Amino acid sequence: MPALACCVDAAAPPGYAFAGDISFPAPVAFTDVPLPITDNNTGHWSPSLSAALYNVDGWGGPYFSVNAAGNISVRSHGSATLSHQEIDLLKIVKKASDPKSVGGLGLQFPLIVRFPDVLKNRLECLQSAFDCAIQSEGYGSHYQGVYPVKCNQDRFVVEDIVKFGSPFRFGLEAGSKPELLLAMSCLCKGNPDALLICNGFKDAEYISLALVANKLALNTVIVLEQEEEVDLIVELSKKLCIKPVIGLRAKLRTKHSGHFGATSGEKGKFGLTTAQILRVVKKLDLAGMLDCLQLLHFHIGSQIPSTALLADGVGEAAQIYCELVRLGANMRVIDIGGGLGIDYDGSKSCDSDISVGYSLEEYAGAVVHAVKCVCDRRSVKNPVICSESGRAIVSHQSVLVFEAVGTSSTVGGASSLAFSSPYMAGDLSEDYRFLSEAAFGGDYERCLLYTEELKERCVEQFKQGTVCMEQLAAVDGLCELVRKAVGAGEPVRRYHVNLSVFTSIPDAWGIEQVFPIIPIHRLDEKPSVRGILSDLTCDSDGKIDKFINGESSLPLHEVDGGGYYLGMFLGGAYEEALGGFHNLFGGPSVVRVSQSDGPHSFAVTRAVPGPSCGDVLRVMQHQPELMFETLKHRAYEYVSQDNAAVLASGLARTFDRMPYLVPLSSFEEAALPVSDEDEGVQWSY
């Protein structure tokens, strides 16, 4: 530990000196000041220590790990991934972001990296879990799931699910007319037995569209969310001469108390009460359509924390299912809705909104056992089990990668200044004397106390005009030097990241959802500071200061100017669909990566730049073409002819680039004058 006097002498510029030369003896640890994370505390650091620090194996297994190079490794086939098939995430990022002149794709950050192989593996694991539970229980029917497209409506995600799920009769769930159109189109290429579940509020147009889907030989089920919808279905089905398949959503008494349980229970937003179910059955019976009622749907809530709660809800729903059979409905399917959770922090906790205390196999086993017990006891044929798992299917398939472009802390370079002798002889000399005595006595707690008192008094004198700015900065520097010398470390830094929280991680702002965020490289180095993340938006809420394991800051490395990349994991569900355009920041660039037998174990199958400045302006009803023409005219009005042409060309390029920060090299390349053949501005939207 260096002596404070050495630190002070080295920091003091000419013309500044301290009133006394103080030197601190070797510090001893005291409990109320956390030791900094520095290489002085341990000798060797390894990737395995980083994996433990960030609990990568806890939340990332079996898809993410830390490799020997200290980078995040992607295991696209889960536990079946062979060692030579592992993909270095940093290599993907470099391939995507490097300029085209050196073989890269020239994409800007932020960047979403999609792994369709992970998506395929998630579907296979879910199907396998239910297949094993059905075989183990001797269950009398089968499982076939549906994917709720609201979780992520990206074309390629939905198309992949239909393709990968075709062998399992995997279908889709829609909650609006656009989602229904999307699902109908995709399922035309899917398994003909795959279910198309129509949920959400419905008008005559929605119901007519669902009936048309039935006419197109899609296995469509119109689920009643409100009692009034049954009248529309009866009327329109007779008018169009299309016999519907009807389901109904029941409001269960069972619910969980966490944040995601608000949509369940008797006061839930959707579903029918017991009395409403009986009235619907009676209406269908009077219309001669009771045989159309074939599916029961319910939803306990997202992120169901335990299998005990799950089994309780499924058991209650199974009783309703059996009652509908008794009342004469032609029941075939019990749809347990969503709720299959994922473990965002790796804690395997049943008492957390960001964790779950079960595996896929335990989840499937609890469902199958609960349904079988009730139906066997009531002598009812075991129904087809359907689930609407979205979060558990798509969360792992993408990683959001973004760059830290700088840091700031309370020090702000103040340690380069010190006190002038006349200043130390003034009102603050007594504070400085107390600090010196505490230092010589080894009383580090009093050292910290006196530095804070010194700073407070100096601030008051600055407000009164008796202390100058240089002296105020010098006191800040002294306080920081003292903190470091006694082992208290520097305060949490703010890392500025090339990202909009509101666009790319809206749940972190809206519901304080916590995602695992870690550096994707340099994990063979020990992180030396702690930081929070601050985005590009002009909004104080544009930050992330809540992390897994209840941490309010994140262990990070120094930004050394060579590119420091962070990854947000398990965010493949909802974040893209919910993202907004705050400050007119659009979505990220996207690459799709498949595992291959090439030298780097991956192949980029698709690369799409994020929305340009022109694209996001159009969202708000602006007209980029006219805006450009206005600015171009202004340039020719106020700038010389030759320079105006170059200026106009630069403006056109700005409209075509993403709103996020651009590396200097890319900016210089984009700012070069265009050739004669490129003079005409081309707009593509």
JSON list of C-alpha atoms in Angstrom, two decimals, residues 127-205:
[
{"chain": "A", "resi": 127, "resn": "GLN", "atom": "CA", "xyz": [-41.13, -31.62, -25.66]},
{"chain": "A", "resi": 128, "resn": "SER", "atom": "CA", "xyz": [-38.78, -34.25, -24.22]},
{"chain": "A", "resi": 129, "resn": "ALA", "atom": "CA", "xyz": [-39.66, -33.24, -20.65]},
{"chain": "A", "resi": 130, "resn": "PHE", "atom": "CA", "xyz": [-43.38, -33.75, -21.28]},
{"chain": "A", "resi": 131, "resn": "ASP", "atom": "CA", "xyz": [-42.83, -36.94, -23.26]},
{"chain": "A", "resi": 132, "resn": "CYS", "atom": "CA", "xyz": [-40.84, -38.44, -20.38]},
{"chain": "A", "resi": 133, "resn": "ALA", "atom": "CA", "xyz": [-43.45, -37.36, -17.81]},
{"chain": "A", "resi": 134, "resn": "ILE", "atom": "CA", "xyz": [-46.27, -38.83, -19.91]},
{"chain": "A", "resi": 135, "resn": "GLN", "atom": "CA", "xyz": [-44.45, -42.12, -20.29]},
{"chain": "A", "resi": 136, "resn": "SER", "atom": "CA", "xyz": [-43.50, -42.23, -16.62]},
{"chain": "A", "resi": 137, "resn": "GLU", "atom": "CA", "xyz": [-47.07, -41.53, -15.44]},
{"chain": "A", "resi": 138, "resn": "GLY", "atom": "CA", "xyz": [-48.70, -43.82, -17.99]},
{"chain": "A", "resi": 139, "resn": "TYR", "atom": "CA", "xyz": [-50.69, -40.83, -19.19]},
{"chain": "A", "resi": 140, "resn": "GLY", "atom": "CA", "xyz": [-53.41, -41.57, -21.73]},
{"chain": "A", "resi": 141, "resn": "SER", "atom": "CA", "xyz": [-52.78, -38.76, -24.22]},
{"chain": "A", "resi": 142, "resn": "HIS", "atom": "CA", "xyz": [-49.97, -36.52, -25.50]},
{"chain": "A", "resi": 143, "resn": "TYR", "atom": "CA", "xyz": [-48.48, -33.05, -25.18]},
{"chain": "A", "resi": 144, "resn": "GLN", "atom": "CA", "xyz": [-48.37, -30.41, -27.90]},
{"chain": "A", "resi": 145, "resn": "GLY", "atom": "CA", "xyz": [-47.40, -26.86, -27.11]},
{"chain": "A", "resi": 146, "resn": "VAL", "atom": "CA", "xyz": [-48.00, -23.48, -28.70]},
{"chain": "A", "resi": 147, "resn": "TYR", "atom": "CA", "xyz": [-45.76, -20.44, -28.78]},
{"chain": "A", "resi": 148, "resn": "PRO", "atom": "CA", "xyz": [-47.40, -17.10, -27.82]},
{"chain": "A", "resi": 149, "resn": "VAL", "atom": "CA", "xyz": [-46.10, -14.78, -30.52]},
{"chain": "A", "resi": 150, "resn": "LYS", "atom": "CA", "xyz": [-46.44, -11.73, -28.23]},
{"chain": "A", "resi": 151, "resn": "CYS", "atom": "CA", "xyz": [-43.17, -12.78, -26.57]},
{"chain": "A", "resi": 152, "resn": "ASN", "atom": "CA", "xyz": [-41.19, -12.05, -29.71]},
{"chain": "A", "resi": 153, "resn": "GLN", "atom": "CA", "xyz": [-42.92, -11.49, -33.04]},
{"chain": "A", "resi": 154, "resn": "ASP", "atom": "CA", "xyz": [-39.70, -11.40, -35.08]},
{"chain": "A", "resi": 155, "resn": "ARG", "atom": "CA", "xyz": [-40.40, -13.12, -38.37]},
{"chain": "A", "resi": 156, "resn": "PHE", "atom": "CA", "xyz": [-37.46, -15.51, -38.20]},
{"chain": "A", "resi": 157, "resn": "VAL", "atom": "CA", "xyz": [-38.05, -16.43, -34.57]},
{"chain": "A", "resi": 158, "resn": "VAL", "atom": "CA", "xyz": [-41.68, -17.38, -35.30]},
{"chain": "A", "resi": 159, "resn": "GLU", "atom": "CA", "xyz": [-40.81, -19.18, -38.53]},
{"chain": "A", "resi": 160, "resn": "ASP", "atom": "CA", "xyz": [-38.06, -21.12, -36.75]},
{"chain": "A", "resi": 161, "resn": "ILE", "atom": "CA", "xyz": [-40.45, -22.23, -34.02]},
{"chain": "A", "resi": 162, "resn": "VAL", "atom": "CA", "xyz": [-42.95, -23.50, -36.59]},
{"chain": "A", "resi": 163, "resn": "LYS", "atom": "CA", "xyz": [-40.18, -25.31, -38.49]},
{"chain": "A", "resi": 164, "resn": "PHE", "atom": "CA", "xyz": [-38.40, -26.77, -35.48]},
{"chain": "A", "resi": 165, "resn": "GLY", "atom": "CA", "xyz": [-41.70, -27.64, -33.78]},
{"chain": "A", "resi": 166, "resn": "SER", "atom": "CA", "xyz": [-43.30, -29.33, -36.75]},
{"chain": "A", "resi": 167, "resn": "PRO", "atom": "CA", "xyz": [-42.30, -32.87, -35.68]},
{"chain": "A", "resi": 168, "resn": "PHE", "atom": "CA", "xyz": [-43.98, -32.18, -32.31]},
{"chain": "A", "resi": 169, "resn": "ARG", "atom": "CA", "xyz": [-47.18, -30.59, -33.71]},
{"chain": "A", "resi": 170, "resn": "PHE", "atom": "CA", "xyz": [-46.06, -27.34, -32.11]},
{"chain": "A", "resi": 171, "resn": "GLY", "atom": "CA", "xyz": [-48.40, -24.44, -32.84]},
{"chain": "A", "resi": 172, "resn": "LEU", "atom": "CA", "xyz": [-48.87, -20.72, -32.22]},
{"chain": "A", "resi": 173, "resn": "GLU", "atom": "CA", "xyz": [-50.99, -18.50, -29.97]},
{"chain": "A", "resi": 174, "resn": "ALA", "atom": "CA", "xyz": [-52.24, -15.09, -31.11]},
{"chain": "A", "resi": 175, "resn": "GLY", "atom": "CA", "xyz": [-53.75, -12.28, -29.06]},
{"chain": "A", "resi": 176, "resn": "SER", "atom": "CA", "xyz": [-54.57, -9.67, -31.71]},
{"chain": "A", "resi": 177, "resn": "LYS", "atom": "CA", "xyz": [-55.57, -9.46, -35.37]},
{"chain": "A", "resi": 178, "resn": "PRO", "atom": "CA", "xyz": [-52.03, -8.79, -36.67]},
{"chain": "A", "resi": 179, "resn": "GLU", "atom": "CA", "xyz": [-50.69, -11.67, -34.58]},
{"chain": "A", "resi": 180, "resn": "LEU", "atom": "CA", "xyz": [-53.46, -13.89, -35.92]},
{"chain": "A", "resi": 181, "resn": "LEU", "atom": "CA", "xyz": [-52.57, -13.01, -39.51]},
{"chain": "A", "resi": 182, "resn": "LEU", "atom": "CA", "xyz": [-48.91, -13.70, -38.73]},
{"chain": "A", "resi": 183, "resn": "ALA", "atom": "CA", "xyz": [-49.74, -17.06, -37.12]},
{"chain": "A", "resi": 184, "resn": "MET", "atom": "CA", "xyz": [-52.05, -18.14, -39.94]},
{"chain": "A", "resi": 185, "resn": "SER", "atom": "CA", "xyz": [-49.39, -17.40, -42.55]},
{"chain": "A", "resi": 186, "resn": "CYS", "atom": "CA", "xyz": [-46.62, -19.23, -40.68]},
{"chain": "A", "resi": 187, "resn": "LEU", "atom": "CA", "xyz": [-48.72, -22.30, -39.82]},
{"chain": "A", "resi": 188, "resn": "CYS", "atom": "CA", "xyz": [-49.54, -22.84, -43.49]},
{"chain": "A", "resi": 189, "resn": "LYS", "atom": "CA", "xyz": [-46.02, -24.33, -43.57]},
{"chain": "A", "resi": 190, "resn": "GLY", "atom": "CA", "xyz": [-46.33, -26.14, -40.25]},
{"chain": "A", "resi": 191, "resn": "ASN", "atom": "CA", "xyz": [-47.76, -29.42, -39.02]},
{"chain": "A", "resi": 192, "resn": "PRO", "atom": "CA", "xyz": [-51.47, -29.63, -39.96]},
{"chain": "A", "resi": 193, "resn": "ASP", "atom": "CA", "xyz": [-52.25, -30.85, -36.42]},
{"chain": "A", "resi": 194, "resn": "ALA", "atom": "CA", "xyz": [-50.54, -27.86, -34.82]},
{"chain": "A", "resi": 195, "resn": "LEU", "atom": "CA", "xyz": [-52.91, -25.76, -32.74]},
{"chain": "A", "resi": 196, "resn": "LEU", "atom": "CA", "xyz": [-53.71, -22.13, -33.54]},
{"chain": "A", "resi": 197, "resn": "ILE", "atom": "CA", "xyz": [-54.97, -20.68, -30.25]},
{"chain": "A", "resi": 198, "resn": "CYS", "atom": "CA", "xyz": [-56.90, -17.40, -30.60]},
{"chain": "A", "resi": 199, "resn": "ASN", "atom": "CA", "xyz": [-56.78, -15.48, -27.32]},
{"chain": "A", "resi": 200, "resn": "GLY", "atom": "CA", "xyz": [-57.34, -11.84, -26.35]},
{"chain": "A", "resi": 201, "resn": "PHE", "atom": "CA", "xyz": [-60.28, -9.46, -26.71]},
{"chain": "A", "resi": 202, "resn": "LYS", "atom": "CA", "xyz": [-62.25, -10.12, -29.88]},
{"chain": "A", "resi": 203, "resn": "ASP", "atom": "CA", "xyz": [-64.54, -8.18, -32.17]},
{"chain": "A", "resi": 204, "resn": "ALA", "atom": "CA", "xyz": [-66.53, -9.46, -35.15]},
{"chain": "A", "resi": 205, "resn": "GLU", "atom": "CA", "xyz": [-63.55, -8.99, -37.48]}
]
